[in-house]
PDB file of C-alpha atoms and ligand atoms in Angstrom:
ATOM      1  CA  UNK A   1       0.000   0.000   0.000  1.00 98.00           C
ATOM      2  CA  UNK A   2       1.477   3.582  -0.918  1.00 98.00           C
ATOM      3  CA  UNK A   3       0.237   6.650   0.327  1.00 98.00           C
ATOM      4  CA  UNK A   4       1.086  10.256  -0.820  1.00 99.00           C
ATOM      5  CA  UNK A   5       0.682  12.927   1.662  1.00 99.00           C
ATOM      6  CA  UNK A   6      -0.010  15.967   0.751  1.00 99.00           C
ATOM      7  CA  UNK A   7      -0.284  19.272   2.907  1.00 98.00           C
ATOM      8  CA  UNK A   8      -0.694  22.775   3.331  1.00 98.00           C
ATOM      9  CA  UNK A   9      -2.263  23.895  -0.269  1.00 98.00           C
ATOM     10  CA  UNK A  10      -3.094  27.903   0.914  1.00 98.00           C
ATOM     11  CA  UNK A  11      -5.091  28.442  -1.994  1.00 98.00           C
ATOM     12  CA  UNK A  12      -5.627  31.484  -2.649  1.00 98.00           C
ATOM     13  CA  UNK A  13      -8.232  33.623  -4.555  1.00 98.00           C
ATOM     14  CA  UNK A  14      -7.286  33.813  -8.485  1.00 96.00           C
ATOM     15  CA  UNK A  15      -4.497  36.581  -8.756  1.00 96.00           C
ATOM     16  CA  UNK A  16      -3.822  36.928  -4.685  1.00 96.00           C
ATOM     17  CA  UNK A  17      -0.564  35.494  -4.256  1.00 97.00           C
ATOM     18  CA  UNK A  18      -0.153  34.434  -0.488  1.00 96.00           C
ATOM     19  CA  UNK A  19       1.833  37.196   1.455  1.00 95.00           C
ATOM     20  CA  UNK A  20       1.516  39.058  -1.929  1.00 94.00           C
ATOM     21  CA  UNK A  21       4.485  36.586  -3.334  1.00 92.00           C
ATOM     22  CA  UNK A  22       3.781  32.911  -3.068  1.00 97.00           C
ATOM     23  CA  UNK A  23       1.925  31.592  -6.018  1.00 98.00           C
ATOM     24  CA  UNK A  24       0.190  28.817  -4.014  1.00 98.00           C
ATOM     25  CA  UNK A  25      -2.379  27.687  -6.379  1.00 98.00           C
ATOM     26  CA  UNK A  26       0.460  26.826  -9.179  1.00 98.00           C
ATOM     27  CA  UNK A  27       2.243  25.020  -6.215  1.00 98.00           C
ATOM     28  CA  UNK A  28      -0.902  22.848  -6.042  1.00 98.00           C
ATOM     29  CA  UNK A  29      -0.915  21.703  -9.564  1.00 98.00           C
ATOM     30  CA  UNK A  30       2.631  21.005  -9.254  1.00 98.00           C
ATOM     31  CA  UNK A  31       2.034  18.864  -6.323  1.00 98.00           C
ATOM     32  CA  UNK A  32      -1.017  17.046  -7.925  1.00 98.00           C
ATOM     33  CA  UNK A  33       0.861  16.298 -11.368  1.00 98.00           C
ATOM     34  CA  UNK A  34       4.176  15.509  -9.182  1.00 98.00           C
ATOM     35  CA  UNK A  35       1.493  12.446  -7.805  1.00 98.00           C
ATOM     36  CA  UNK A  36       0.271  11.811 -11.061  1.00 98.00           C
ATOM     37  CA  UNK A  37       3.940  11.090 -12.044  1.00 97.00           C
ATOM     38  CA  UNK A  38       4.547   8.256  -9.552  1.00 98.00           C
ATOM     39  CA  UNK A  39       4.782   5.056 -10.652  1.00 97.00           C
ATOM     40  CA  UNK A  40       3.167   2.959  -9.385  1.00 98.00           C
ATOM     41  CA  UNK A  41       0.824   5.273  -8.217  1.00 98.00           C
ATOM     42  CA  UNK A  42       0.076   5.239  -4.839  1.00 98.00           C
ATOM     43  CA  UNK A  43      -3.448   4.140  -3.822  1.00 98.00           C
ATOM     44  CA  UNK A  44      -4.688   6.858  -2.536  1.00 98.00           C
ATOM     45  CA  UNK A  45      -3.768  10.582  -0.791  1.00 99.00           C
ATOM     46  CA  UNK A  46      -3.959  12.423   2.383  1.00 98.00           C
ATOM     47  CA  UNK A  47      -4.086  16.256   2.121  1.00 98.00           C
ATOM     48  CA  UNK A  48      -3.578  17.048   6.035  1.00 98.00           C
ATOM     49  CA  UNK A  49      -4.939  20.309   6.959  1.00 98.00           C
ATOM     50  CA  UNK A  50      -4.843  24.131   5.710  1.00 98.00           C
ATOM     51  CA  UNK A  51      -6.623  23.384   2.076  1.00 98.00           C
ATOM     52  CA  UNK A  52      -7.340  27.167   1.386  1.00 98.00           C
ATOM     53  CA  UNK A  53      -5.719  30.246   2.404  1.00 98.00           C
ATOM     54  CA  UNK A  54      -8.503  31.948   4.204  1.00 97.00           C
ATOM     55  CA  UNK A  55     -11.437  29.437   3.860  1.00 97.00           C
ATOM     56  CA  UNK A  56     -13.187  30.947   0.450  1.00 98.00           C
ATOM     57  CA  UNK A  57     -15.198  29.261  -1.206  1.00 98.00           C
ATOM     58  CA  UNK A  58     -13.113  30.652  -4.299  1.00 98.00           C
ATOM     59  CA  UNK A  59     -10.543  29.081  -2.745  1.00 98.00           C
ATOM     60  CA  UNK A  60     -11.855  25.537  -2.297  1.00 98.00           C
ATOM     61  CA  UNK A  61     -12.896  25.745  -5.965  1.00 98.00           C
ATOM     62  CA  UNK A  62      -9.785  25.432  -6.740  1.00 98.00           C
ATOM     63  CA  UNK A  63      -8.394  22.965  -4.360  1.00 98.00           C
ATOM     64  CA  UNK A  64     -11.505  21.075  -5.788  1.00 98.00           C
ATOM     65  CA  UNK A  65     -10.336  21.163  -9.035  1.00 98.00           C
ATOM     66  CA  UNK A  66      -6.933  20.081  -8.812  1.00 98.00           C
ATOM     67  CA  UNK A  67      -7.746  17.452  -6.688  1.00 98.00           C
ATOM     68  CA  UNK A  68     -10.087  15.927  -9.136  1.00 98.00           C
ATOM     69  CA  UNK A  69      -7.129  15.115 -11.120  1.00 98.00           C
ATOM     70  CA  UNK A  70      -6.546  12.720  -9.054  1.00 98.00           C
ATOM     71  CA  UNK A  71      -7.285   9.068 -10.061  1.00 98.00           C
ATOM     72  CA  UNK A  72      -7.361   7.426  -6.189  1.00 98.00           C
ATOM     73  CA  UNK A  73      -9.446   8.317  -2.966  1.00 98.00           C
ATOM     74  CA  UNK A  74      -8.488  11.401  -1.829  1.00 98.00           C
ATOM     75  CA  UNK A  75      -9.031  12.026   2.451  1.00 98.00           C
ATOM     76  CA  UNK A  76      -9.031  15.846   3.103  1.00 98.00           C
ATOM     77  CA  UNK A  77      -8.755  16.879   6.423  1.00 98.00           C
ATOM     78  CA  UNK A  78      -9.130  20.576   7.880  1.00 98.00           C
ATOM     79  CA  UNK A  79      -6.498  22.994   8.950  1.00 98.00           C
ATOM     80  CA  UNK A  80      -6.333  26.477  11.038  1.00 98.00           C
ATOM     81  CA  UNK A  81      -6.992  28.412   7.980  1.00 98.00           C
ATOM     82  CA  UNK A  82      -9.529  26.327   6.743  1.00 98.00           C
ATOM     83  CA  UNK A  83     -13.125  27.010   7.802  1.00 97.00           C
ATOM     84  CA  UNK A  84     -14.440  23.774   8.978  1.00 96.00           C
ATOM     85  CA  UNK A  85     -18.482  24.661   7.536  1.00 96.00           C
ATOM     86  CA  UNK A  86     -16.924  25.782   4.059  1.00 97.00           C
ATOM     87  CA  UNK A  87     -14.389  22.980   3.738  1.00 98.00           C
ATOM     88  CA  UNK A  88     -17.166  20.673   4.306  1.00 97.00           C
ATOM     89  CA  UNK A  89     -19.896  22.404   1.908  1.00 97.00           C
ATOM     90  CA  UNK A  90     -17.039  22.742  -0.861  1.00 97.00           C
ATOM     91  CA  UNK A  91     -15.707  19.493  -0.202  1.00 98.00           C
ATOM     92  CA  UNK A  92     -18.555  17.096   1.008  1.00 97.00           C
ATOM     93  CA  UNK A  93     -19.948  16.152  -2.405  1.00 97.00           C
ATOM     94  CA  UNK A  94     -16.765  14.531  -3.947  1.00 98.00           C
ATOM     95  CA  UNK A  95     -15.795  13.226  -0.652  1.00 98.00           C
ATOM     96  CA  UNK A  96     -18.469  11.446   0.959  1.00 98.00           C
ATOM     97  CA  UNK A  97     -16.430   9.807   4.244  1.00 98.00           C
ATOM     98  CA  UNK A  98     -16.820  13.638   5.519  1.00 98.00           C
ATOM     99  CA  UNK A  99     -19.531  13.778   8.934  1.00 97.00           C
ATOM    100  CA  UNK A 100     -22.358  15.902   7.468  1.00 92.00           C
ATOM    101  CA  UNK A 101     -22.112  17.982  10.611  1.00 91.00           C
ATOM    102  CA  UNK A 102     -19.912  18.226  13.680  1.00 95.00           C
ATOM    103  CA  UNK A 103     -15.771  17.651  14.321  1.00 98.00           C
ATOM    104  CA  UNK A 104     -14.719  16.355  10.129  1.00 98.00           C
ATOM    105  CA  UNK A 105     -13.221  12.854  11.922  1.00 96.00           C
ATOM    106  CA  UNK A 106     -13.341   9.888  10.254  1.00 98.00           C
ATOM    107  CA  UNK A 107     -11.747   5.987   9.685  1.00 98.00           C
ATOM    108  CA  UNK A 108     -10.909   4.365   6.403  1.00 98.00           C
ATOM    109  CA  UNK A 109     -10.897   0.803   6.276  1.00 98.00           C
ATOM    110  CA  UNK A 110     -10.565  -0.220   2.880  1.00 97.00           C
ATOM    111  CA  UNK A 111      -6.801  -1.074   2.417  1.00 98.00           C
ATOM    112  CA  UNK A 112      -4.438  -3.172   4.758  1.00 98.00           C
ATOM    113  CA  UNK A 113      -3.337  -0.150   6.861  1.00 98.00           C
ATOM    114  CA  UNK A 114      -6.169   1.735   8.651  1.00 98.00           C
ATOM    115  CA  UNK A 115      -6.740   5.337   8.413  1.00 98.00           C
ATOM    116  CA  UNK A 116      -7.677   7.841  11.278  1.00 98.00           C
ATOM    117  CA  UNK A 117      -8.703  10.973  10.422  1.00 98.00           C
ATOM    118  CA  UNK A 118      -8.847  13.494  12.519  1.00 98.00           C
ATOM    119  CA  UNK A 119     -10.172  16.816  13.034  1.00 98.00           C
ATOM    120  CA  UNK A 120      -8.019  19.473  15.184  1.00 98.00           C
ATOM    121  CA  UNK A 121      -9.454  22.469  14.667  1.00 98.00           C
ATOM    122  CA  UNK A 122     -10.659  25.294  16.980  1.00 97.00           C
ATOM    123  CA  UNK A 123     -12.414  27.913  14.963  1.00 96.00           C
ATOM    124  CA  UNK A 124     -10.315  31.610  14.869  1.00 95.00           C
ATOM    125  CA  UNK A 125      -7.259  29.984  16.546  1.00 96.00           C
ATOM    126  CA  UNK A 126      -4.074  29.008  15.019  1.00 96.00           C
ATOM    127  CA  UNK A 127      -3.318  26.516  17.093  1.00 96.00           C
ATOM    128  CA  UNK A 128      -5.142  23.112  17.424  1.00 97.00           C
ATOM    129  CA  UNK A 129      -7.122  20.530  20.126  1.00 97.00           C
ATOM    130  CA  UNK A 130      -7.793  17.190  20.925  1.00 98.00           C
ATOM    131  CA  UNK A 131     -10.874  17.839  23.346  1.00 97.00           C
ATOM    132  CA  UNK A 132     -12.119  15.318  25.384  1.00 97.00           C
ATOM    133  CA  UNK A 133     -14.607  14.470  23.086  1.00 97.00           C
ATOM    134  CA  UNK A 134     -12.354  13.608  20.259  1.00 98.00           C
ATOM    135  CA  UNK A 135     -10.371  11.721  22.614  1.00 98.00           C
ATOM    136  CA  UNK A 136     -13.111   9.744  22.979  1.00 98.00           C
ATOM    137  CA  UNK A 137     -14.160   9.449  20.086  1.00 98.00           C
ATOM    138  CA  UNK A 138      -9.916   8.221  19.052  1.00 98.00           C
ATOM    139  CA  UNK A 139     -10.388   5.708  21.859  1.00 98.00           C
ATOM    140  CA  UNK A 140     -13.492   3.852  20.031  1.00 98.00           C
ATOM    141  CA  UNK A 141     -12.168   4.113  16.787  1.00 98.00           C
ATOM    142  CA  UNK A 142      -8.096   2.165  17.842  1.00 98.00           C
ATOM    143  CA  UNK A 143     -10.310  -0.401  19.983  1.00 98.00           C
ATOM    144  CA  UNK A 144     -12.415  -0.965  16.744  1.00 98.00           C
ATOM    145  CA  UNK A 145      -9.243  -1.624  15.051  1.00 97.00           C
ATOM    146  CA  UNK A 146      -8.616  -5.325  17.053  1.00 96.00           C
ATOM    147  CA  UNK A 147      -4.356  -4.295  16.706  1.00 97.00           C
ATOM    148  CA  UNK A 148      -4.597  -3.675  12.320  1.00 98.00           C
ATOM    149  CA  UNK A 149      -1.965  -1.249  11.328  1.00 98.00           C
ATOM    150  CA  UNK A 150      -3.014   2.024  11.010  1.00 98.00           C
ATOM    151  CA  UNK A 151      -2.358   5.483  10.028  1.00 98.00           C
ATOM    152  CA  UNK A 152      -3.576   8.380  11.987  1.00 98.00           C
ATOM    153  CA  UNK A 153      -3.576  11.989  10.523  1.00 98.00           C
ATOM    154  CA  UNK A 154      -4.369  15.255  11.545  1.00 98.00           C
ATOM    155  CA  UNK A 155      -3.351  18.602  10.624  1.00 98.00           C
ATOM    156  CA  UNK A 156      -1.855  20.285  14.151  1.00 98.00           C
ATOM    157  CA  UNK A 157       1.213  17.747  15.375  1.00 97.00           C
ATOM    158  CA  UNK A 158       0.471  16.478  18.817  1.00 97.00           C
ATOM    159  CA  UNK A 159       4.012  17.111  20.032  1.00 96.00           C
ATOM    160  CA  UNK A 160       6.510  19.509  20.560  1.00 95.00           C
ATOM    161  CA  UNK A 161       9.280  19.921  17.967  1.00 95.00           C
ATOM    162  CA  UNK A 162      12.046  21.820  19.562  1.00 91.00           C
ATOM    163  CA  UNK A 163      11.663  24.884  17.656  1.00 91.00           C
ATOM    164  CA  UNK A 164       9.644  27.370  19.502  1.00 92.00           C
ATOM    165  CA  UNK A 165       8.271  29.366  16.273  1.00 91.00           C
ATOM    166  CA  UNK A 166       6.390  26.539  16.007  1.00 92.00           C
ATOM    167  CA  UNK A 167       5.692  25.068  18.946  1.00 93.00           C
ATOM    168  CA  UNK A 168       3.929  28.287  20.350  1.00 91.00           C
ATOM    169  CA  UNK A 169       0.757  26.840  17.756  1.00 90.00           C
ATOM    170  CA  UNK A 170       0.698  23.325  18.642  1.00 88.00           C
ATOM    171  CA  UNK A 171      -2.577  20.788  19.367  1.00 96.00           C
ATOM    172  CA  UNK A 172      -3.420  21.064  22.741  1.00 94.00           C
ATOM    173  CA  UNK A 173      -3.754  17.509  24.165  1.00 95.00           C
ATOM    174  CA  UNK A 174      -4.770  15.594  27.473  1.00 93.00           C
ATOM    175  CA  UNK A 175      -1.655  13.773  29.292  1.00 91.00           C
ATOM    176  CA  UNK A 176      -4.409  10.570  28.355  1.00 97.00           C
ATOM    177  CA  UNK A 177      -3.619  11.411  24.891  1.00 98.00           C
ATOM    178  CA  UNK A 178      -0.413  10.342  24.663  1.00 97.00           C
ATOM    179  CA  UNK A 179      -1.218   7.115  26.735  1.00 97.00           C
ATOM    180  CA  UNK A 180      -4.163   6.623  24.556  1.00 98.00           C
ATOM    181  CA  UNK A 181      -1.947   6.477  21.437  1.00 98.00           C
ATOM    182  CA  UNK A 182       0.856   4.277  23.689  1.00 98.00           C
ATOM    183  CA  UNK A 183      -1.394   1.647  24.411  1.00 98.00           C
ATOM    184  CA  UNK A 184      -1.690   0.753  20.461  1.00 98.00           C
ATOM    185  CA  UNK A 185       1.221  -0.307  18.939  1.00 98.00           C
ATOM    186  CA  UNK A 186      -0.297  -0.764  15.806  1.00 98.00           C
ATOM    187  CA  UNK A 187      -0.273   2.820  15.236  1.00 98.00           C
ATOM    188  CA  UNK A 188       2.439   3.122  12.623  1.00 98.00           C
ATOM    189  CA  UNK A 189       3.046   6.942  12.439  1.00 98.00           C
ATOM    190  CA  UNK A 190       1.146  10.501  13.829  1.00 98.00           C
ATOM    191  CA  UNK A 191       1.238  12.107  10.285  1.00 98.00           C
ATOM    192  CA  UNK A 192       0.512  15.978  10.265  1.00 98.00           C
ATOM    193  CA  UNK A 193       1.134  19.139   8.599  1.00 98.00           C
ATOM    194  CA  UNK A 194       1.071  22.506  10.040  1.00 97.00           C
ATOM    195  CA  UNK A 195       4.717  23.149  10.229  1.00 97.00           C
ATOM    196  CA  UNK A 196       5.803  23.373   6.603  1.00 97.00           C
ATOM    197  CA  UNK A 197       8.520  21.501   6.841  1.00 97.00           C
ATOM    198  CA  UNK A 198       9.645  17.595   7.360  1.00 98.00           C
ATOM    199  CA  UNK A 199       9.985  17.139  11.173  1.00 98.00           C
ATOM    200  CA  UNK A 200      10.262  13.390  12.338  1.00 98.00           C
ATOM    201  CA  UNK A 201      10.328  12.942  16.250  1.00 98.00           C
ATOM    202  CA  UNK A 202       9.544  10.079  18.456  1.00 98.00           C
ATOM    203  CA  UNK A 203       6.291  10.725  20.087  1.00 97.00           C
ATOM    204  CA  UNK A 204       4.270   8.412  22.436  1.00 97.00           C
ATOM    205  CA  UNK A 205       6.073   5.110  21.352  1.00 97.00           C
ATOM    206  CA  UNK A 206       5.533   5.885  18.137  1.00 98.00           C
ATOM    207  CA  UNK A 207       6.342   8.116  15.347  1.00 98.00           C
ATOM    208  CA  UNK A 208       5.609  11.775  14.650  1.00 98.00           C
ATOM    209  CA  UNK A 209       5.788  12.902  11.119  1.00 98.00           C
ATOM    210  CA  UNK A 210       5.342  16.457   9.998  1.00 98.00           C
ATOM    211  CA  UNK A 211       5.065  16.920   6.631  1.00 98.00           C
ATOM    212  CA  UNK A 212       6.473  20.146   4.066  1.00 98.00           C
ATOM    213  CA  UNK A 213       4.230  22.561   2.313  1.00 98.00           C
ATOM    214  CA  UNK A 214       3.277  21.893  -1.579  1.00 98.00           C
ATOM    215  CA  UNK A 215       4.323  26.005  -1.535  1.00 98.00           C
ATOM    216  CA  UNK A 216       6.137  27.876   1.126  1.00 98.00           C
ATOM    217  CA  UNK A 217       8.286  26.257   3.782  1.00 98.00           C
ATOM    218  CA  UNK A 218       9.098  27.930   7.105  1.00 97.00           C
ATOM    219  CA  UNK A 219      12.466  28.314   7.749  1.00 96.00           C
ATOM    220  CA  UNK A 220      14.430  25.944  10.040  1.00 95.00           C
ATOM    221  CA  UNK A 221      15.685  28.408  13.212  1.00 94.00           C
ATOM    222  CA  UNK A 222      16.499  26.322  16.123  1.00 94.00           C
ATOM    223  CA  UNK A 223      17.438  29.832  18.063  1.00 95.00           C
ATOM    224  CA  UNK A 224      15.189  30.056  21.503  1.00 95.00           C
ATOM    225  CA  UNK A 225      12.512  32.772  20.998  1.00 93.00           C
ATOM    226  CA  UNK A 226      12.597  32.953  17.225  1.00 93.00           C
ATOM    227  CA  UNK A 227       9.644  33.588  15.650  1.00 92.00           C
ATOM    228  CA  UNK A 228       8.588  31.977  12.165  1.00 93.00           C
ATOM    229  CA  UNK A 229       9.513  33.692   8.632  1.00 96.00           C
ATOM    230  CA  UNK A 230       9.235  31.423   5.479  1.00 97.00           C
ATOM    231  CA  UNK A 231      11.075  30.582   3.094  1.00 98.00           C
ATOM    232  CA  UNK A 232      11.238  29.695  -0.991  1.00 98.00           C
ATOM    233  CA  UNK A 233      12.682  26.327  -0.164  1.00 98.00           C
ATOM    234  CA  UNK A 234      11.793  23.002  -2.877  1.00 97.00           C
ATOM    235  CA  UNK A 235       8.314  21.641  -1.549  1.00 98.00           C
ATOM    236  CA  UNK A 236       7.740  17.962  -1.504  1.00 98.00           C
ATOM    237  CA  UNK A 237       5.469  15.661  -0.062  1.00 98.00           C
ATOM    238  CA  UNK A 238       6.013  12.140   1.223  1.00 98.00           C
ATOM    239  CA  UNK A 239       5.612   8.970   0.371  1.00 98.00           C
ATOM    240  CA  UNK A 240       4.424   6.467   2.820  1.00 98.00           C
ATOM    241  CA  UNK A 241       4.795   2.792   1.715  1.00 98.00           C
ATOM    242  CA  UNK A 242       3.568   0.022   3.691  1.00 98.00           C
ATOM    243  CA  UNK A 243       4.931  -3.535   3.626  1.00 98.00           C
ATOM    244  CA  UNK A 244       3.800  -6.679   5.838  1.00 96.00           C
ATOM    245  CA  UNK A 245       7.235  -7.295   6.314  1.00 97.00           C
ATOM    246  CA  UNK A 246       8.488  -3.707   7.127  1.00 97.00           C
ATOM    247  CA  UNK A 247       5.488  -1.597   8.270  1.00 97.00           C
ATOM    248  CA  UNK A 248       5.428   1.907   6.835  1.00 98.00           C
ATOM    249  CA  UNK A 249       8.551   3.202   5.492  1.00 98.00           C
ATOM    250  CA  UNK A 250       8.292   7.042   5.259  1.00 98.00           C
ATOM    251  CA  UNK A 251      10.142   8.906   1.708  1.00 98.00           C
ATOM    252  CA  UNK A 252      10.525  12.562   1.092  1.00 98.00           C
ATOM    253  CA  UNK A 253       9.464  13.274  -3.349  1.00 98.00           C
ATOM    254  CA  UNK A 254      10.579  16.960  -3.713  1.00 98.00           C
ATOM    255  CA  UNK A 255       8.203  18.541  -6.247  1.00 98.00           C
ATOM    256  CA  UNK A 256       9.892  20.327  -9.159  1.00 96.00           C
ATOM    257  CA  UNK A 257      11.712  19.698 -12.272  1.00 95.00           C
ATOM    258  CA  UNK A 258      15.023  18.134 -11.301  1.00 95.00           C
ATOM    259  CA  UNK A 259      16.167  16.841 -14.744  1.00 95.00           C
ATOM    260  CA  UNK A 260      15.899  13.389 -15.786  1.00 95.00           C
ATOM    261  CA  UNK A 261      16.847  10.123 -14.310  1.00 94.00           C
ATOM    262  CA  UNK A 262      20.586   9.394 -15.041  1.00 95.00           C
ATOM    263  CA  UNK A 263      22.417   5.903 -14.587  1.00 95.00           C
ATOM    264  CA  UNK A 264      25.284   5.458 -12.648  1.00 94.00           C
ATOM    265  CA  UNK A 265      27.708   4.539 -15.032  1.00 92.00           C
ATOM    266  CA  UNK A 266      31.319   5.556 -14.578  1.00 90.00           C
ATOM    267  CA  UNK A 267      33.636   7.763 -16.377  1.00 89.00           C
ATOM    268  CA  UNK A 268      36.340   5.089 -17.407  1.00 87.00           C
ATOM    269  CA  UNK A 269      38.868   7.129 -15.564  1.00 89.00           C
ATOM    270  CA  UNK A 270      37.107   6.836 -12.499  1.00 89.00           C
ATOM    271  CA  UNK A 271      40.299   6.807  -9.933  1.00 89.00           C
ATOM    272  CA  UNK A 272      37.968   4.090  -8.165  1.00 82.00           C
ATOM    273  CA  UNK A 273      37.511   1.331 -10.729  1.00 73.00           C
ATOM    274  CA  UNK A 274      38.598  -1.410 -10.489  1.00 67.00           C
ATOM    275  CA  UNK A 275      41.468  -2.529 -12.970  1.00 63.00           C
ATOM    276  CA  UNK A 276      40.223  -5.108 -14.435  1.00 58.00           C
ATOM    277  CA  UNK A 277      36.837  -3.038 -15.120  1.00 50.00           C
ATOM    278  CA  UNK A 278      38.996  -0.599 -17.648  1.00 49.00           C
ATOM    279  CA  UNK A 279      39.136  -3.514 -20.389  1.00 46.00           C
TER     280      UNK A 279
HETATM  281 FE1  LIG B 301      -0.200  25.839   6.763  1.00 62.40          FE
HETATM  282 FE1  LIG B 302      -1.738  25.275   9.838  1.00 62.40          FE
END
């Protein structure tokens, strides 16, 4: 099973670059075509949080449209600058796993590894929650499970990453949360968005994965009291491919035009080769 996750599209209104510079909506159809151009293609895409800019339904049109490129299930989930009633309304006809009303949770069972969506956002904040009711609702869905791998995604990280730019708008868990996720082994990776930029940390006796933007990154500053700026680096997405016999093995596909593929044949004077290969 392969799965390509996607994050942080900003759309933006036609002609309204983000910050007046970042072109986010041609940084979405270079991340949808950079899927298209897997092969084999993977079966189907997570887009974790912060779809549109500033929750427009302009916006969403176009995330709607470049996502309908897309030949596999597509699970959307929302981010801060999402608006969770919009995101549904644009959203909920293409994608019918989306709750008609309430938190936008939900569980995917139709490949080997399990998928747990879920739904972190507190309307006007930038950070993110898990409330006691989606707790709850978390703890039903692993016991459901009966130990099958699975996947759970969300678009605020659950954790601390050691930078505090970033960690001043994290998701706001329970001490129980962490326990919660403990307690299931199967859970193969906590794979979120949010920071624009790939961030793997231990978390909970499993792994936290933060995934890059498809437009603007945010700048790596490890200096105490920094605050974020971002930055024009290559976005990517990643790759997630899941084995019996390995579990889910995480990749990093930069999105761009990086030239072709080129063997690795060597120049015959190669100060390496072996003699007997010069013949
Ligand atoms: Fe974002
Ligand atoms: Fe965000």
């Amino acid at each position: 099973m392969i799965i390509a996750q996607l994050s942080d599209f900003h759309a933006r209104p036609h002609g309204c670059p983000a910050y007046g510079f970042v072109d986010t909506n041609a940084a979405i159809e270079g991340a949808v075509d950079a899927v298209l151009a897997l092969d084999p293609a993977p079966d189907c895409v997570l887009v974790t949080g912060d779809l549109a800019d500033c929750g427009l339904a302009e916006e969403y049109a176009i995330v709607r449209a470049e996502l309908r490129r897309l030949p596999m299930p597509v699970y959307v989930l929302p981010g801060n600058h999402d608006r969770r009633e919009s995101f549904a309304l644009a959203l909920g006809a293409d994608y019918g796993y989306l709750p008609k009303a309430g938190f936008l949770h939900y569980t995917i069972e139709d490949f080997p590894v399990r998928l747990i969506g879920l739904d972190t956002v507190i309307a006007g904040e930038d950070g993110g929650e898990i409330c006691a009711e989606r707790e709850a609702w978390l703890t039903t869905r692993l016991r459901e499970g009966q130990g099958r791998p699975t996947l759970i995604f969300m678009h605020h990280p659950p954790f601390t990453v050691g930078v505090d730019g970033m960690d001043v708008i994290p998701c706001r868990v329970s001490a129980s949360f962490s326990a919660l996720i403990a307690d299931h082994p199967e859970i193969e990776r906590v794979l979120c968005g949010h920071y624009h930029r790939p961030i793997q940390r231990r978390f909970a006796g499993t792994i936290g994965y933060v995934a890059p933007g498809t437009a603007h990154q945010v700048a790596l500053d490890l200096r105490p009291g920094t605050e974020n700026w971002f930055i024009m680096e290559p976005p990517a997405f990643a790759v997630h491919a899941w084995r019996l016999e390995t579990g889910v093995v995480s990749h990093l596909q930069p999105i761009g035009d990086y030239g072709p593929r080129r063997p690795f044949v060597l120049d015959p004077a190669y100060p390496g080769k072996p003699q007997a290969a010069h013949v």
